[in-house]
XYZ file of C-alpha atoms in Angstrom:
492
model
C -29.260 -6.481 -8.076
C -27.029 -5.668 -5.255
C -23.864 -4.062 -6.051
C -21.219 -7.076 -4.856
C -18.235 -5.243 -2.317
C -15.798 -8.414 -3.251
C -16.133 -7.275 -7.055
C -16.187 -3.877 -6.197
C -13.038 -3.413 -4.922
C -11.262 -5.727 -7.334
C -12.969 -3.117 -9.766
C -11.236 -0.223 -7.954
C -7.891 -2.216 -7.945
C -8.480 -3.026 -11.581
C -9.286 0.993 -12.771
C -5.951 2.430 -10.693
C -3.775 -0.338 -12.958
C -5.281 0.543 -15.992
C -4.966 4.146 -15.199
C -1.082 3.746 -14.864
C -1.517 1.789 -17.935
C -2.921 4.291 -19.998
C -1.248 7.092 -18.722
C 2.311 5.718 -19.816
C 1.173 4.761 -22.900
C -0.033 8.869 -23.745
C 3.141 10.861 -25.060
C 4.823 13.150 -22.784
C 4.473 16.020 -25.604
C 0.764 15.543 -25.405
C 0.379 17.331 -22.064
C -3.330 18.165 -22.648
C -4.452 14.529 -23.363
C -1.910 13.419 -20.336
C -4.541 15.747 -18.106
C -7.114 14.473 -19.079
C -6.230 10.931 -19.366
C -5.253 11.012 -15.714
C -8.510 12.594 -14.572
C -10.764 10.300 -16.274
C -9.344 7.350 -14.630
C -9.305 8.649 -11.164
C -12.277 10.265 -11.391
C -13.446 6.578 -12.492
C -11.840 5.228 -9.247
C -13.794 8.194 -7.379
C -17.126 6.900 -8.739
C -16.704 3.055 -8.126
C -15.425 4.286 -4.485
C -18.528 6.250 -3.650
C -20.781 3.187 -5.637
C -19.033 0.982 -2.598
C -20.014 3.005 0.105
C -23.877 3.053 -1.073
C -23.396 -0.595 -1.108
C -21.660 -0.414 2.190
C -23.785 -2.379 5.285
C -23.800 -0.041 7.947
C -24.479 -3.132 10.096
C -21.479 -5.142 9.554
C -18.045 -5.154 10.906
C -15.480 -6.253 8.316
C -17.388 -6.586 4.797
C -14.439 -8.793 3.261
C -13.478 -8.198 -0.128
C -10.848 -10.437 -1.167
C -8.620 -13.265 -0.562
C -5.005 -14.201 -1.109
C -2.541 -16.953 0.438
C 0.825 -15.904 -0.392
C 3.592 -18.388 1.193
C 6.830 -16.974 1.467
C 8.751 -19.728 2.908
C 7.421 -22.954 3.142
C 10.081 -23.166 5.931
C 8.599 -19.954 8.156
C 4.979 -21.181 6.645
C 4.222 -17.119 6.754
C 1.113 -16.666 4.382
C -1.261 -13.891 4.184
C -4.908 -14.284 4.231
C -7.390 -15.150 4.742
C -9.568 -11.450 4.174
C -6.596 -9.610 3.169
C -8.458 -6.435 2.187
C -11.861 -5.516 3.516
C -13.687 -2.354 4.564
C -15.674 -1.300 7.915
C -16.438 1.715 9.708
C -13.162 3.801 9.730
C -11.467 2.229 6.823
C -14.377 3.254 4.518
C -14.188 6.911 4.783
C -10.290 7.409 3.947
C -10.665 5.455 0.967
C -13.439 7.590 -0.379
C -11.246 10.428 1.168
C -8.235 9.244 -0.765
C -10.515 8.858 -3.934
C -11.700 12.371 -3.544
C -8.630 14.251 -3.334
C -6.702 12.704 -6.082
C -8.780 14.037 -9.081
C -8.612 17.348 -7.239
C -4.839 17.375 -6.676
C -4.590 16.625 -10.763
C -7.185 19.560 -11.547
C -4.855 22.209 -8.775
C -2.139 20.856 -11.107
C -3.200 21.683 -14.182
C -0.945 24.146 -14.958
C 0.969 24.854 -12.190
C 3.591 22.006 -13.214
C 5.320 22.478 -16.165
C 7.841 20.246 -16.271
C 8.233 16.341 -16.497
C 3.856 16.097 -16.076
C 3.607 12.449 -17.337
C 6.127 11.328 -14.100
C 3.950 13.519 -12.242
C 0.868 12.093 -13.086
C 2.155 8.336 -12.796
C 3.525 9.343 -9.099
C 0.284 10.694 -8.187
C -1.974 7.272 -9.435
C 0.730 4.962 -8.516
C 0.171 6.874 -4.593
C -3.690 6.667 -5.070
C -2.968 2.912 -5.053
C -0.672 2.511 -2.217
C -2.610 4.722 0.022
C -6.027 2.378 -0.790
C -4.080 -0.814 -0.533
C -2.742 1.028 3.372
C -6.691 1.588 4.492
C -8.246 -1.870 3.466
C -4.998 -4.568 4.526
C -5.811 -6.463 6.969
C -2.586 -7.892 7.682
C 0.352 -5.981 9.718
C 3.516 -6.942 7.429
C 1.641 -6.164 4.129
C 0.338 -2.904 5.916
C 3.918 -2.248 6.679
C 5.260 -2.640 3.054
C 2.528 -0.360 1.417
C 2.932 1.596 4.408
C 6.564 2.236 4.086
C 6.171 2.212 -0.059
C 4.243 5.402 0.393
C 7.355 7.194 0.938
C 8.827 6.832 -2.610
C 6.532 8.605 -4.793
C 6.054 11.254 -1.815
C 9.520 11.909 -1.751
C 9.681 12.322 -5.688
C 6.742 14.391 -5.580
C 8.168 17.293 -2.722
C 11.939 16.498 -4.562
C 10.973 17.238 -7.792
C 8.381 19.137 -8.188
C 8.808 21.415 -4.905
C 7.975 25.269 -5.798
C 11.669 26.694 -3.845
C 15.338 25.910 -3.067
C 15.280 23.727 -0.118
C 12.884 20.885 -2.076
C 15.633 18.623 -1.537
C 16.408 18.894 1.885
C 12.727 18.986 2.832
C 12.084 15.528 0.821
C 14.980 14.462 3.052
C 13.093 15.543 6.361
C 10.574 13.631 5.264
C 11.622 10.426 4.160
C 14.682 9.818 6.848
C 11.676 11.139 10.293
C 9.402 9.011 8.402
C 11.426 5.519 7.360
C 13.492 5.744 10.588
C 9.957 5.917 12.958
C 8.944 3.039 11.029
C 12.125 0.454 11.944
C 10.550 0.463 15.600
C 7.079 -0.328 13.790
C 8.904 -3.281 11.568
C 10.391 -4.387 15.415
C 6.977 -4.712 16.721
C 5.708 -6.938 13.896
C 8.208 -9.324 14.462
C 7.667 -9.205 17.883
C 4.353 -10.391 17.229
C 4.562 -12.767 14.380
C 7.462 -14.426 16.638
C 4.556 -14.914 19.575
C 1.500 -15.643 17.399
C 2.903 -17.404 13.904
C 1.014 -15.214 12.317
C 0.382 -11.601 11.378
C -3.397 -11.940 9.863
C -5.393 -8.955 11.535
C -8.646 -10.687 12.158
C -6.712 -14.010 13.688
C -4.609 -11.233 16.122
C -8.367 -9.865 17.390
C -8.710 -13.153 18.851
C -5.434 -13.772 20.756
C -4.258 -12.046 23.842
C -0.831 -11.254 23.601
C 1.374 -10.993 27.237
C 1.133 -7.242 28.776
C 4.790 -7.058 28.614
C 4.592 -7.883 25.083
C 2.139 -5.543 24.159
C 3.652 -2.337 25.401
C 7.234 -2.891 23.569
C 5.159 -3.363 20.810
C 2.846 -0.229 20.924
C 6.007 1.611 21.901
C 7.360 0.381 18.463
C 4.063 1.257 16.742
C 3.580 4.525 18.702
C 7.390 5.556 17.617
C 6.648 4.967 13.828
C 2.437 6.647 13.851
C 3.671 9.575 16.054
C 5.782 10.962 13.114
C 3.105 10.420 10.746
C 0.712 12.469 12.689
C 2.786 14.128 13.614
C 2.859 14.202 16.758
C 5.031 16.977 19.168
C 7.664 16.214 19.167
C 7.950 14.538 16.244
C 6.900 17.432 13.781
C 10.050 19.500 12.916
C 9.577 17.546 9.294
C 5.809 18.782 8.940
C 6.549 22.451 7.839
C 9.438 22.238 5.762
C 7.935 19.711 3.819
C 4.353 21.458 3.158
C 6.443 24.862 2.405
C 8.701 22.722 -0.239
C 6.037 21.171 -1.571
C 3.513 21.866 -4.938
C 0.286 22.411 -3.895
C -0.789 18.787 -4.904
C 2.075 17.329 -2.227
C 0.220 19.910 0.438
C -3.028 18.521 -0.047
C -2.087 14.701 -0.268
C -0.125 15.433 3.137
C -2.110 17.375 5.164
C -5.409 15.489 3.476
C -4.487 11.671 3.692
C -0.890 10.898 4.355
C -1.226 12.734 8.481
C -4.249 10.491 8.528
C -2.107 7.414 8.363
C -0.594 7.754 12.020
C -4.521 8.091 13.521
C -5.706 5.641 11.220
C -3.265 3.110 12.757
C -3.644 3.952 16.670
C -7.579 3.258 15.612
C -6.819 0.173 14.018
C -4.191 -1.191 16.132
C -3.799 0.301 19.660
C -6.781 -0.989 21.561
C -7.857 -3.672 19.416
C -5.121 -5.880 19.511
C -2.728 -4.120 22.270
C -5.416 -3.235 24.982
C -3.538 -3.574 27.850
C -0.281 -1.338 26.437
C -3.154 1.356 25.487
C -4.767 1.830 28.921
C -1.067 1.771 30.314
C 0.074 4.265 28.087
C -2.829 6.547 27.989
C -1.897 8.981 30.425
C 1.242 9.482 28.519
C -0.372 9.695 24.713
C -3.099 12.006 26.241
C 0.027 14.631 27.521
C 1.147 14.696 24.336
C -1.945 16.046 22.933
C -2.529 18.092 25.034
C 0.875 19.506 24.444
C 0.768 19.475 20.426
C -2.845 21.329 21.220
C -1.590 24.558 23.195
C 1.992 24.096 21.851
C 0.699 23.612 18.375
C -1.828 26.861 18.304
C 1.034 28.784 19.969
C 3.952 28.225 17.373
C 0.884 28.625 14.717
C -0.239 32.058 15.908
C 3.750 33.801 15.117
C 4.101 32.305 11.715
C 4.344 35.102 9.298
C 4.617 32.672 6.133
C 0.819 31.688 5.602
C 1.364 28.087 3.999
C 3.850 27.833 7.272
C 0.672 29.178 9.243
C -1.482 26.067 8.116
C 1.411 23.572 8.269
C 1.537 24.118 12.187
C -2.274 24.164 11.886
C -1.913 20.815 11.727
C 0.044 20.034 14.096
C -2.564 21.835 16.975
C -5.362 20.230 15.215
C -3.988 16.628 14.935
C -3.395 16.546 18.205
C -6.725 16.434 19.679
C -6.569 12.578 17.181
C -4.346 10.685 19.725
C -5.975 12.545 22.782
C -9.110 11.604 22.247
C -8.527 7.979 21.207
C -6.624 7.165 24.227
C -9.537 8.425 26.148
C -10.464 4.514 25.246
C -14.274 5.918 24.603
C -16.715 5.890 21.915
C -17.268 9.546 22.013
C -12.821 9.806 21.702
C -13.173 6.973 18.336
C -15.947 9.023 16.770
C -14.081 12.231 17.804
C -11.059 10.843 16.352
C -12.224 9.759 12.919
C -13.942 12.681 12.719
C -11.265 15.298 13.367
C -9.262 13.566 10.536
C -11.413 13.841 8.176
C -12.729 17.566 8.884
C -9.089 18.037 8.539
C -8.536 16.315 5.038
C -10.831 18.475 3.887
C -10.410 21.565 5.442
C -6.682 21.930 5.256
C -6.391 20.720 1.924
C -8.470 23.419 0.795
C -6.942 25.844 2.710
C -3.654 25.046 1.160
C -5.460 24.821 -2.311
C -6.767 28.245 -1.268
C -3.563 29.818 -0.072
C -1.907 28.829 -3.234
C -4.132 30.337 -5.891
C -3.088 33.550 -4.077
C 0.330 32.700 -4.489
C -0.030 32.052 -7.698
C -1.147 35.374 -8.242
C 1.386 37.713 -6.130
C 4.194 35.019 -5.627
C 4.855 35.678 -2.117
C 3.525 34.291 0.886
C 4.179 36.507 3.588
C 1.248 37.751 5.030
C 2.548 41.290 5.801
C 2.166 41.891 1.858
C -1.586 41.038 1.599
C -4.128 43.524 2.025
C -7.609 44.654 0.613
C -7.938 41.464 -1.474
C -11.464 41.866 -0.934
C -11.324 44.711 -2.940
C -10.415 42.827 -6.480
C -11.055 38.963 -5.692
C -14.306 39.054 -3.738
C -15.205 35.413 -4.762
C -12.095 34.120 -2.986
C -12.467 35.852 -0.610
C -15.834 34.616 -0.203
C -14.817 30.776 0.177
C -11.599 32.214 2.355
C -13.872 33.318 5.037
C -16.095 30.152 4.608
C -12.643 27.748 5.280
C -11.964 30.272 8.069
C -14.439 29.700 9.937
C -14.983 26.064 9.256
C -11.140 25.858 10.669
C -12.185 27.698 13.949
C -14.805 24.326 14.216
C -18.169 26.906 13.773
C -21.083 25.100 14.361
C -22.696 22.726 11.303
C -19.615 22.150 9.998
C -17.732 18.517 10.374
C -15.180 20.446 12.261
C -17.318 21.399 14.899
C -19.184 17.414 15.434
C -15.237 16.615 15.470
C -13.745 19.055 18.663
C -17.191 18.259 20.179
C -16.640 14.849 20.654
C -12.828 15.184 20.875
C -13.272 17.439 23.762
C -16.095 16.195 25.647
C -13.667 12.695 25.868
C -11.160 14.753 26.955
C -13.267 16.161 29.855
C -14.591 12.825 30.598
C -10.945 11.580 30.945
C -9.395 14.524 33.239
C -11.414 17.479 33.869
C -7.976 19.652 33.835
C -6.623 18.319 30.880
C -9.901 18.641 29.133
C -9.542 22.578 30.041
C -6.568 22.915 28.231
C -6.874 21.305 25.210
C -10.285 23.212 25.194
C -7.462 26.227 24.810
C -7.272 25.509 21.189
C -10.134 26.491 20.137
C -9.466 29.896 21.467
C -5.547 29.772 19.275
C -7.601 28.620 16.445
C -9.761 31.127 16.163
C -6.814 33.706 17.099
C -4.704 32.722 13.941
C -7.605 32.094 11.299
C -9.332 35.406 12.393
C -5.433 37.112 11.747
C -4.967 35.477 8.271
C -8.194 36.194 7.547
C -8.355 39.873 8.350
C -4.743 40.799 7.248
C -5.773 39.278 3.887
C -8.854 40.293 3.018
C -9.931 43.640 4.343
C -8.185 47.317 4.470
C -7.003 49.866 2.177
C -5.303 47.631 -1.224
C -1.787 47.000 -1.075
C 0.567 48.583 -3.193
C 2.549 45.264 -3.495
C -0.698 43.343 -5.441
C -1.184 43.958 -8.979
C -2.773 41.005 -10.097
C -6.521 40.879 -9.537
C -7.996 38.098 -11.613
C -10.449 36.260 -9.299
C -11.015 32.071 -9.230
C -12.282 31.077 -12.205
C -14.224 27.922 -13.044
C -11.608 25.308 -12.640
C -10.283 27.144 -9.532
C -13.542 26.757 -8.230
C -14.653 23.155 -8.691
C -11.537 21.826 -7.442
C -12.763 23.566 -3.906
C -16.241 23.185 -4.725
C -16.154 19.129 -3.467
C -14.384 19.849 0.069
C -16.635 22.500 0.853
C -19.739 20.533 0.362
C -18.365 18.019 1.997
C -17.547 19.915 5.127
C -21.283 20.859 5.663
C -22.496 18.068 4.770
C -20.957 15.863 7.271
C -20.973 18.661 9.696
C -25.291 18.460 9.065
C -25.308 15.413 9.105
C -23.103 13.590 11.381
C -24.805 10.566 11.208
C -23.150 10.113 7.590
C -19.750 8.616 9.714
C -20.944 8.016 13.027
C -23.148 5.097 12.587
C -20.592 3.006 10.881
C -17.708 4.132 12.837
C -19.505 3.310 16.034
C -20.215 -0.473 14.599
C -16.545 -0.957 13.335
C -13.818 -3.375 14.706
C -11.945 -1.446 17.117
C -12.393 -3.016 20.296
C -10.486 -6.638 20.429
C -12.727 -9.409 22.178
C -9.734 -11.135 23.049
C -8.118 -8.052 25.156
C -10.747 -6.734 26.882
């Protein structure tokens, strides 16, 4: 019997309700049953998620799942459908990404929040849902709203559960960079629906919109994705927020919610604004370039370590929009590939990073030495992320530069030199944190020297595994990628 993808995802929509169900219904006083409530059910989302990939066809484009016709004046006849939510190549892989990291950001949470859990939880599952609904729309308004919704539990979760002072103000950054990027993206969609009658994805793949047309209306997209990358220089947000943040707002931003600005140049850019993308290229390609060196540079003097992987992100996000606006299958499968090495190694970094905080409550780096010395297990998996974030060979880091780089080279041999450069501040600042951590005589400033222990350990356990394996066997994301809907037929 072959597992049905329509009644799949219905199924996945179906366990994420009933897990906000049954999660409100749990007393707040019974925090242990709260837990484990909330794990069940996304771990039960997890499972149904990875069930859908098996039954994935590697063949296909869009495998449609479901079907709604909502009118919303009869007098603008606006309705959305048909194929509202489906999966193909790159779609597939940040839902099972979002799927993955949720479960872990509840098990990194375990005790580290003490106060007002239940909200905590509900935020989490009712963000699980939003960011699934964001990867499988096929429809630019609807994409919009659960885009935009995205920002409410977000901003709760770095608000109100943020670790220093400044939780407010960085919840701020975030929301105000973030909602006022997406006006210009809101602009854009009128733009089109105004042209068209109609904002249906698949219907838009077929229609060729004027040139003039399409570049107001990438710059409005391009405005609003830029800040979600983010891209220089629309970053100043990124590190205030991941500082402010609990660990479980680190990893959901630096594992899924930066995906959302490459995950929308993939999905929107060439395939339905081709002309606007090869005009802008040159321009989108500087910028990377730019966030690369720029990026590794500003990383390499941090002396705050979460701060350290925060602008991390920045330098290694920026090879996303370089290498898709190489217009090239080696810059897509670069592309999708970067982001999701970096989902998982960044969020483990930042889990990582945070048990160690947890332990000495300080991040500066200048007070860590000799950890090697009485958590040799951490340090273990420390060196392992390390390297994996320097883009070693057989890791998913390394198939991702590869790609990203050799488009860049194709594009402009000079360019490709310099965002080559990265590598080279990538390995400068991970070797740093690494050595300054780990080895030398012990510091007198660390007197706590528990090592992981078994829940410590399996919420890292997933991301490393999955780093190797994709990085051994890159065929895993390629194939589909390469087969998905990203180049219009009606633009080129």
């Amino acid at each position: 019997m072959v597992f049905s993808l329509k009644n799949g995802l219905g199924l996945v929509f179906f366990l994420l309700f009933m897990g906000i169900i049954n999660v409100m219904k749990v007393s707040r006083e019974d925090s242990v049953k709260l837990k484990r409530v909330a794990l069940e059910w996304s771990l039960a989302v997890l499972i149904s998620a990875l069930v859908l990939w098996g039954a994935f066809d590697l063949e296909g484009q869009f495998q449609i799942i479901n079907r709604i016709e909502w009118i919303i004046s009869p007098a603008l006849n606006l309705q959305w459908g048909p194929g509202v939510f489906a999966l193909d190549g790159a779609s597939l892989f940040f839902f099972v990404l979002t799927a993955l990291l949720i479960p872990i950001c509840i098990l990194i949470s375990w005790k580290s929040i003490r106060h007002l859990f239940k909200e905590f939880l509900l935020c989490l599952l009712f963000l699980e849902a939003l960011l699934v609904g964001v990867f499988l729309v096929l429809d630019l308004l609807l994409f919009y709203i659960l885009f935009e919704g995205i920002l409410i539990p977000m901003f709760l979760l770095i608000g109100v559960w943020g670790s220093r002072e400044e939780k407010v103000r960085a919840s701020y950054y975030f929301f105000f960079y973030t909602f006022a990027g997406s006006v210009f993206m809101l602009l854009g969609i009128f733009q089109v629906y105004s042209i068209t009658g109609t904002t249906d994805y698949q219907i838009l793949l077929n229609i060729k919109l004027p040139v003039t047309t399409q570049k107001w209306v990438l710059a409005g997209f391009f405005l609003s994705l830029a800040v979600k990358i983010p891209q220089i220089p629309f970053h100043i947000w990124l590190p205030q927020a991941h500082v402010e943040a609990p660990v479980s707002g680190s990893v959901i931003l630096a594992g899924i919610l930066l995906k959302l600005g490459g995950y929308g140049f993939v999905r929107f850019s060439w395939p339905i604004l081709p002309a606007a993308s090869e005009y802008f290229a040159p321009l989108v390609v500087m910028l990377g370039v730019v966030a690369i060196v720029y990026g590794g540079l500003l990383t390499c003097r941090q002396v705050d370590f979460k701060r350290l992987i925060a602008y991390s992100s920045v330098a290694h996000m920026g090879l996303v929009p370089l290498s898709l606006f190489t217009h090239t299958i080696e810059g897509l499968v670069g592309a999708v590939f970067m982001m999701l090495a970096h989902g998982f190694v960044s969020s483990a970094l930042f889990i990582a990073i945070t048990y160690l905080y947890e332990r000495h409550h300080t991040r500066l780096i200048k007070y860590y030495r000799g950890v090697t010395l009485t958590m040799p297990l951490f340090v273990c998996i420390m060196m392992v992320l390390s390297l994996t974030n320097m883009g070693i060979p057989l890791s998913c880091n390394f198939v991702g530069e590869f790609f990203s780089l050799l488009a860049a080279v194709k594009y402009n041999f000079g360019l490709g030199v310099l965002a080559t450069s990265g590598v080279v501040w990538s390995a400068a600042y991970s070797l740093y944190l690494y050595n300054r951590i780990s080895f030398g005589a012990a510091s007198n400033y660390l007197l706590f020297i528990r090592d992981l222990n078994r829940c410590e350990l399996w919420a890292l356990s997933p991301l490393v595994v999955a780093i190797f394996l994709f990085g051994i066997f890159p065929f895993i994301i390629i194939d589909p990628v390469k087969n998905g809907v990203f180049f219009s037929p009606g633009g080129a």
